[in-house]
XYZ file of C-alpha atoms in Angstrom:
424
model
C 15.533 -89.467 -172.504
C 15.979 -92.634 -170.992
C 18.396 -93.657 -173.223
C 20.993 -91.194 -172.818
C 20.432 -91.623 -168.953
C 21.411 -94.912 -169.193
C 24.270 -93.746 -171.439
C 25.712 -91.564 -168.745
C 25.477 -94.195 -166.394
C 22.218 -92.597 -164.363
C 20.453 -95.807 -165.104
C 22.271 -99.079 -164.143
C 19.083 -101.681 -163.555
C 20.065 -104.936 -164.540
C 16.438 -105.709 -165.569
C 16.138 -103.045 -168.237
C 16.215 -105.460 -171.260
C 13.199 -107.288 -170.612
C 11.116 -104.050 -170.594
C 9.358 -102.140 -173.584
C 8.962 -98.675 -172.670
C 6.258 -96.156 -174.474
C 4.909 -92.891 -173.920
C 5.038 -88.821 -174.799
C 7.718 -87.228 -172.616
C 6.912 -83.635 -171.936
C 8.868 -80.418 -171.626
C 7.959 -80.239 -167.759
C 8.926 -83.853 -167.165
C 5.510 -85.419 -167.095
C 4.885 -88.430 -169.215
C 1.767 -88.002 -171.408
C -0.929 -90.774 -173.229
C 0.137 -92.008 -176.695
C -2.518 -94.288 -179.330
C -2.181 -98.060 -179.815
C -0.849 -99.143 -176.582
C -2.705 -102.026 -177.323
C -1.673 -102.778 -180.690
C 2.451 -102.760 -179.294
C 1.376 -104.575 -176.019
C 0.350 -107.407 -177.946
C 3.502 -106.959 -180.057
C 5.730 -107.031 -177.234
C 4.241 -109.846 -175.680
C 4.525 -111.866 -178.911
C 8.158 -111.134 -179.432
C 8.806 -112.341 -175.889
C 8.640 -109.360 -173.561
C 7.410 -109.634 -170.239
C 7.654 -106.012 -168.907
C 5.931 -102.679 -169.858
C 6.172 -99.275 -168.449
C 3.813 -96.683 -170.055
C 1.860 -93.386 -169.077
C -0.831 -93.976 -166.363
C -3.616 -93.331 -168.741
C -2.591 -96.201 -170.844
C -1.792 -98.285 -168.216
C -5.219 -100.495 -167.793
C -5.357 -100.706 -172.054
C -2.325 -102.558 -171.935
C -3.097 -104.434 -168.676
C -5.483 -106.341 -170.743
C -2.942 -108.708 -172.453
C -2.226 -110.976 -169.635
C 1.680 -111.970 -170.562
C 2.693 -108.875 -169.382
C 3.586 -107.049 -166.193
C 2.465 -103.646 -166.705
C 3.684 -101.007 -164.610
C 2.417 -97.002 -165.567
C 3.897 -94.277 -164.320
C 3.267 -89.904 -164.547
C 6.869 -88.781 -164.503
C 10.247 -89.236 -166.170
C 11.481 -88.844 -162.317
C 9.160 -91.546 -161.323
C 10.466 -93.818 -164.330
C 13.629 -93.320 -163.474
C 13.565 -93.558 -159.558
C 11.177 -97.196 -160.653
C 13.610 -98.801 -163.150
C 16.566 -97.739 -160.194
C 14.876 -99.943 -157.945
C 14.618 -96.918 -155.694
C 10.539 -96.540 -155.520
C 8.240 -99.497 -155.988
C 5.526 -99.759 -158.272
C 2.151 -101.962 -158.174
C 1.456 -103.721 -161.284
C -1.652 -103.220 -163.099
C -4.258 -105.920 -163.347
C -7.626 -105.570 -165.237
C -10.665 -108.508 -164.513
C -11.250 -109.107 -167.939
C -14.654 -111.071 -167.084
C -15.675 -108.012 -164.493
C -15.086 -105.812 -167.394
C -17.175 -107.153 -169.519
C -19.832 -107.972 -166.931
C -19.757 -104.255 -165.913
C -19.199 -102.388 -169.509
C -21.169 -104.614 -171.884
C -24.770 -102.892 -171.267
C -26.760 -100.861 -173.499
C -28.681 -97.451 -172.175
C -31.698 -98.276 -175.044
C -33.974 -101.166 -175.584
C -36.439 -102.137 -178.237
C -39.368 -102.445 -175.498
C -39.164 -98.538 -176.149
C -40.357 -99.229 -180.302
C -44.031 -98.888 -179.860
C -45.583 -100.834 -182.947
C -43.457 -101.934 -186.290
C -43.579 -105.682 -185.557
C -42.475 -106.278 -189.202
C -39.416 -104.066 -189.391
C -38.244 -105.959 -185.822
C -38.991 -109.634 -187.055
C -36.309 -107.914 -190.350
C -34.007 -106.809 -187.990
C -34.086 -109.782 -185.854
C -33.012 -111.454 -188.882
C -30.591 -109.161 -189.999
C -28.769 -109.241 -186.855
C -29.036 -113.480 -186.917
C -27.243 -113.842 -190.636
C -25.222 -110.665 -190.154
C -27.021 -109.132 -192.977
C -27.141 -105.970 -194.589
C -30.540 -104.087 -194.298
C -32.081 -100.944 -195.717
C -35.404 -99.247 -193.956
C -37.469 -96.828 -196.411
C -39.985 -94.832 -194.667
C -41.145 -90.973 -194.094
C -39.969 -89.209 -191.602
C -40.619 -89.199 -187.928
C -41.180 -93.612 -188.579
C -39.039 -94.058 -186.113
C -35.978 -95.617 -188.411
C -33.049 -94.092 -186.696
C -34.650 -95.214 -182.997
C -35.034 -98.840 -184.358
C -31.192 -98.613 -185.973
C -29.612 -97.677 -182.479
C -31.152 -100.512 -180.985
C -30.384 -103.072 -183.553
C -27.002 -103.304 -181.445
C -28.502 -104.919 -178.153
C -30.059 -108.061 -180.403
C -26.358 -109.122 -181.276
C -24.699 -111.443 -179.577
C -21.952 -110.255 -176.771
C -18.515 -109.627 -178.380
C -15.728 -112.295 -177.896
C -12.817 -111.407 -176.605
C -10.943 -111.893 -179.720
C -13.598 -109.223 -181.164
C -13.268 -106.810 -178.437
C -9.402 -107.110 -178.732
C -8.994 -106.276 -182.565
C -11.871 -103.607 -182.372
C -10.155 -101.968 -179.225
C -6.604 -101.636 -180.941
C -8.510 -99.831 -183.924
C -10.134 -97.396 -180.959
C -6.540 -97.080 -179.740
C -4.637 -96.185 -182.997
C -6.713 -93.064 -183.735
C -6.958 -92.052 -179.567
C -10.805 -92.861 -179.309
C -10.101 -95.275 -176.637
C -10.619 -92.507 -173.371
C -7.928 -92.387 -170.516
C -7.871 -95.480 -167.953
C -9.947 -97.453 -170.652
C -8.809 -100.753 -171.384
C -11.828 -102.949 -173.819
C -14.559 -101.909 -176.009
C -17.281 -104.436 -174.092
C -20.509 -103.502 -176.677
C -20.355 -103.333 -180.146
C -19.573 -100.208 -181.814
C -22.458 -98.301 -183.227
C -21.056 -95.372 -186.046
C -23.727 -93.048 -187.139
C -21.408 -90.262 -189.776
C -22.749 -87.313 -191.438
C -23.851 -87.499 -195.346
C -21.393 -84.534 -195.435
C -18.772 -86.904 -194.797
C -15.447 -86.749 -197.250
C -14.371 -90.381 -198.561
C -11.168 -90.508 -196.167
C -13.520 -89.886 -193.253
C -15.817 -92.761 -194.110
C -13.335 -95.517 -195.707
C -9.832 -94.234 -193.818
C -6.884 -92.937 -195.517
C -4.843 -89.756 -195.164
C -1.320 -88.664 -195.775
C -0.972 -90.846 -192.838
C -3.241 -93.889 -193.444
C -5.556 -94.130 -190.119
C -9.201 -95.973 -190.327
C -12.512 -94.656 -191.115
C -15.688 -95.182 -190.038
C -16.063 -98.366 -191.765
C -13.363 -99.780 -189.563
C -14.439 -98.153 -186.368
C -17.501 -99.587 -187.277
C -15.962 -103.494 -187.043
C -17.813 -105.792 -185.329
C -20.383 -103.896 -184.988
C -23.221 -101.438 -186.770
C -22.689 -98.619 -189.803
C -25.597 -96.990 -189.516
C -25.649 -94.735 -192.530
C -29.415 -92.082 -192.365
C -30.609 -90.314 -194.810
C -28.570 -92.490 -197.435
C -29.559 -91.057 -200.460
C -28.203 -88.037 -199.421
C -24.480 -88.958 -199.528
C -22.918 -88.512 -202.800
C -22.590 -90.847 -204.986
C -19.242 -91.543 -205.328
C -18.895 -91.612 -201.576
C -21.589 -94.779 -201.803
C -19.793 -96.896 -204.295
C -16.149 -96.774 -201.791
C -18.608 -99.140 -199.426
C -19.427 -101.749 -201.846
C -15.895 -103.650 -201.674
C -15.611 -103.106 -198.244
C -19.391 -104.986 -197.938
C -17.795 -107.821 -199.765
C -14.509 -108.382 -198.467
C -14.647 -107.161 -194.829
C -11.532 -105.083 -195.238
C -10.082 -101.595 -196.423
C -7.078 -101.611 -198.759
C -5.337 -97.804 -198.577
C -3.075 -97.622 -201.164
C -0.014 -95.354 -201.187
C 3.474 -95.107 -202.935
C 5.244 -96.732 -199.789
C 2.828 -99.373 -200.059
C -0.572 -100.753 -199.163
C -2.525 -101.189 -195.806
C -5.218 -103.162 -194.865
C -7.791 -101.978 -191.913
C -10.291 -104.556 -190.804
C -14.057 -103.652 -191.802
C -16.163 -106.638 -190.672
C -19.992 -104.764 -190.042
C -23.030 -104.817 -190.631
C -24.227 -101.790 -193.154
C -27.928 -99.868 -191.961
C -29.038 -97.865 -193.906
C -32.117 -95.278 -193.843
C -33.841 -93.633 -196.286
C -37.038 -91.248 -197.233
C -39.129 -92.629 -200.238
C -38.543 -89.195 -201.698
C -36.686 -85.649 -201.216
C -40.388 -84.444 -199.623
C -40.409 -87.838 -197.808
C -43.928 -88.264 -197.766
C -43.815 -90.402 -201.564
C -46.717 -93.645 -200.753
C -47.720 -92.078 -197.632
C -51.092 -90.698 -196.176
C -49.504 -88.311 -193.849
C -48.987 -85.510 -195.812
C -49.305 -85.342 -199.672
C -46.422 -85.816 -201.676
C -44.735 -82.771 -203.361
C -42.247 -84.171 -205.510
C -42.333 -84.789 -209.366
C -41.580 -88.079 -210.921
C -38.615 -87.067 -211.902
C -37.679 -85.019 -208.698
C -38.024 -88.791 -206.894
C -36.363 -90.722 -209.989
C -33.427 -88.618 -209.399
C -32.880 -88.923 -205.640
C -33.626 -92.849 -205.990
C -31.271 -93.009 -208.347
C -28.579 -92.160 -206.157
C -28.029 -95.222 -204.881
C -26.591 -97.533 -207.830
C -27.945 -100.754 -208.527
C -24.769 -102.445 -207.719
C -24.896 -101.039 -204.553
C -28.288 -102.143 -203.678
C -27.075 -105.674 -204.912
C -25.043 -106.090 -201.345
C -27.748 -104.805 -199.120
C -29.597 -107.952 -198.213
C -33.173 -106.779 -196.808
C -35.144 -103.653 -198.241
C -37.897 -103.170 -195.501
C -40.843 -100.143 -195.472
C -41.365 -98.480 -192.227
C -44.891 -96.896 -192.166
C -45.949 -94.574 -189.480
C -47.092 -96.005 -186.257
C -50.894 -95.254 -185.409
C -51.803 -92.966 -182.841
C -53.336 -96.090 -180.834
C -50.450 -98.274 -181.506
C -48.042 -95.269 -179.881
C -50.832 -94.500 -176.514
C -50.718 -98.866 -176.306
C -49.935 -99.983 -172.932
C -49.564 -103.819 -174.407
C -46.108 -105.293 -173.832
C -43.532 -104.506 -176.778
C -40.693 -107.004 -177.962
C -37.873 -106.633 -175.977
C -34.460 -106.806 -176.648
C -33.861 -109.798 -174.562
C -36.362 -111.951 -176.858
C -34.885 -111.278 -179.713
C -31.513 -111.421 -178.659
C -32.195 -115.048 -177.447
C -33.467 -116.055 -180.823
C -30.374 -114.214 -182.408
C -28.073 -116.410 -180.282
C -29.763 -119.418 -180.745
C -29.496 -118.729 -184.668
C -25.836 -117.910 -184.635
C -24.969 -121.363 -182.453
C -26.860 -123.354 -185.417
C -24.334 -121.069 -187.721
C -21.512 -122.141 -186.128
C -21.892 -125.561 -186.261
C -22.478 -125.777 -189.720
C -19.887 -123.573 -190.641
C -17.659 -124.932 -187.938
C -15.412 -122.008 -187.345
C -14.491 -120.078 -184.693
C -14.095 -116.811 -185.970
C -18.105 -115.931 -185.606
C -18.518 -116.720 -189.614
C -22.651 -115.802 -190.455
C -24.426 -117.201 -193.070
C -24.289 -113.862 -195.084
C -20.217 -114.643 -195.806
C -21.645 -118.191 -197.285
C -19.822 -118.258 -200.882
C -21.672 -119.013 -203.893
C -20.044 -122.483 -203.853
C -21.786 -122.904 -199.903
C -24.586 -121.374 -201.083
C -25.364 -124.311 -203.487
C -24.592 -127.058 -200.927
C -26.253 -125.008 -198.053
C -29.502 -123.882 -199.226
C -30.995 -126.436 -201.528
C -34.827 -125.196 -202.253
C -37.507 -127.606 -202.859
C -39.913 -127.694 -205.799
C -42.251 -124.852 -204.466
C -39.720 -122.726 -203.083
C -37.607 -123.117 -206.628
C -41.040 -122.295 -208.405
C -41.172 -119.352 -205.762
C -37.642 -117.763 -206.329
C -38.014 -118.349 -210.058
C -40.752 -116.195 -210.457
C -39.433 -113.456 -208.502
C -36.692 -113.592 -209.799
C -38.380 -112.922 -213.752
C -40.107 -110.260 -211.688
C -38.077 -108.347 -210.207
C -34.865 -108.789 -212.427
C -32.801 -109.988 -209.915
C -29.213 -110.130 -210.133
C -27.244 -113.390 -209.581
C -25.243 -111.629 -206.774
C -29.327 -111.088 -205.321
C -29.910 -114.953 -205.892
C -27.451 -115.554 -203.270
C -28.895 -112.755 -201.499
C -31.922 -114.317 -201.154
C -30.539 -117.627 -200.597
C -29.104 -116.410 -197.258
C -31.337 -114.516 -196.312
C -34.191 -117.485 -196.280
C -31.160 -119.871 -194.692
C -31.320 -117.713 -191.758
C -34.938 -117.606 -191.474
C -35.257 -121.402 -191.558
C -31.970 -121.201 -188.895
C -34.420 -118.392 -186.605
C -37.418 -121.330 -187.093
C -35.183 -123.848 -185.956
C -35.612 -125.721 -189.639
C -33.094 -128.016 -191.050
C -34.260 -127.443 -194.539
C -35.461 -124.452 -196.628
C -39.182 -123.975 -196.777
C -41.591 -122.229 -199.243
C -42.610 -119.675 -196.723
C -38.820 -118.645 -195.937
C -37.842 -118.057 -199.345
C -41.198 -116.388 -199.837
C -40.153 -113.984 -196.725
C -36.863 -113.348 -198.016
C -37.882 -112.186 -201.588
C -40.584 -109.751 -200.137
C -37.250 -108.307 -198.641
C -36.010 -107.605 -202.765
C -38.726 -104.454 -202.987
C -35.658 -102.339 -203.906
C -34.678 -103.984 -207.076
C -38.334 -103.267 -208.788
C -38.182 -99.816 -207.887
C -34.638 -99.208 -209.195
């Protein structure tokens, strides 16, 4: 519309080159919200634009990139009358470090886990490596409360991080009106019912799944054994590679998918399999069959297998103080600065995207903790990809003790973590 006013000479501004101009234009003049704002702010201000007029709802999204002047507006009138130079218009300014200070708080805390010290110390060092962790336990444990808290033990996002995860927000609309940063890190809990475009992205028109809205942050998948199978194995290049490749005959795209994979699961379809609770009702084959669900391969790229038992009645009527958030969070952060000084990057790298060539040089074991990993490994079977696994895993604990080295009692912890792989 603005283009054939400027054809017919309604428009005349002498300033109209340096602008790029976005939004919905509809029938009764008003100028609606459109998705990725963010995505073509940051593309305008790269090709060497300086001016942006969009809806009003979008305005404070593309405020955030700070070579820009950013002007929003409700009408095509009000455009028009603007670019003119007939009414002014304030330009939009977001406080990038008020934002954060004021959006980037969580409404849970894990003061509010009564008991399960052991599943906590595995999620503290989940959260420390950036490692992939399964909880097994019956129902009512408390697994999905201590998975929607494993977000406020991670360190703050960046603003690098909050930029690329808030253009994915903004391509598929999830962003809100008058929102302008994701401040916390995303947390995506889908359904087991969930079809394979919904989870990994895709479409007629390619958009991201879950695994990319979950970047930077949490995929918290519950009752895993319940999603099919074949939805399962999509995840496991993902896991390695920290991206989605949707193929298509005009070509292929690539949507970030940089998380951290939770999983839940019941030892059994009764739930109740090891348990004193309630007896068990299921056959050996009835649990042999929903166990093996989850392939092998699969279980290969999920770092720490950890039981949750029920907490005691005394444990949940305790008035002792719990292990907070804050705690752990400090020795998450204090973790991740030793992990960025050996890895010496800036991009937030964790010790579980070491490569089996860092591995090696990274986590040399001592006699005893060789001795140790050799025997489980006879044990249990393990995999080389699980070598590595376990590698990692006891790098970070030595990192959470503050260790330069590897000790036998961190490799130790990090095999008990490998229950899976006898099971399977």
């Amino acid at each position: 519309a603005l283009g054939i006013l400027i054809g017919q000479g309604v428009l005349a501004g002498p300033n109209l080159k340096k602008f790029v101009i976005l939004g919905e234009l509809a029938l009764d003049g008003r100028v609606r919200p459109v998705n990725g704002v963010l995505n073509m702010a940051m593309t305008a201000a790269a090709k060497g634009f300086t001016q942006m007029l969009v809806p009003l709802e979008n305005a404070q999204e593309a405020a955030v990139v700070e070579q820009l002047e950013v002007y929003g507006v409700g009408s095509l009138t009000q455009a028009v009358a603007f670019l003119n130079g007939d009414v002014p218009l304030q330009t939009t300014c977001v406080d990038i470090d008020e934002l954060f200070t004021q959006a980037s708080t969580y409404d849970v805390e894990f003061a509010e886990v009564r008991g399960q010290e052991n599943v906590k110390r595995a999620l503290t060092i989940a959260a420390a490596g950036g490692h992939n962790i399964m909880m097994i336990g019956p129902p009512g444990a408390g697994k999905t409360m201590l998975a929607r808290r494993l977000a406020t033990i991670l360190p703050p996002l960046s603003l690098p991080e909050s930029l690329q995860t808030t253009c994915i927000y903004s391509s598929v609309g999830l962003l809100g009106d008058n929102s302008s940063l994701l401040a916390t890190r995303p947390v995506r809990t889908p359904h087991h019912s969930a079809s394979g475009p919904a989870l990994v992205g895709g479409g007629v028109n390619p958009r991201p799944g879950e695994l990319s809205l979950a970047h930077f942050g949490i995929l918290f998948l519950d009752e895993f054994a319940e999603f099919p199978r074949h939805i399962l194995e999509m995840i496991r290049q993902p896991l390695e590679d920290g991206f989605i490749a949707v193929s298509r005959a005009k070509g292929t795209i690539r949507f970030p998918a940089r998380f951290m994979l939770v999983a839940a699961m019941n030892p059994c379809p009764c739930g109740y399999f090891g348990t004193d609770i309630h007896r068990c009702k299921c056959s050996p084959r009835q649990i042999e069959r929903y166990i093996s669900k989850i392939s092998g391969p699969l279980v290969d790229r999920i770092d720490i297998h950890i039981d949750v038992t029920a907490v005691s009645f005394s444990k949940l009527r305790s008035k002792s103080k719990q292990l907070d958030s804050d705690a752990m969070r400090a020795d998450v952060i204090n973790a991740r600065h030793i992990q960025k000084q050996r890895f010496d990057q800036a991009d937030g790298r964790t010790n579980v995207a070491m490569t089996h060539k860092q591995v090696r040089k990274l986590c040399p074991l001592d006699s005893p903790s060789e001795m140790i990993l050799k025997q489980a490994m006879t044990e249990f079977g393990l995999s080389a990809r699980a070598h590595d696994k376990v590698c990692k895993v006891a790098r970070t604990i030595a990192d959470l003790a503050g260790k330069i080295n590897i000790a036998p009692e961190h490799i130790a912890e990090a095999v008990s973590y490998r229950k899976l792989d006898r099971r399977l």
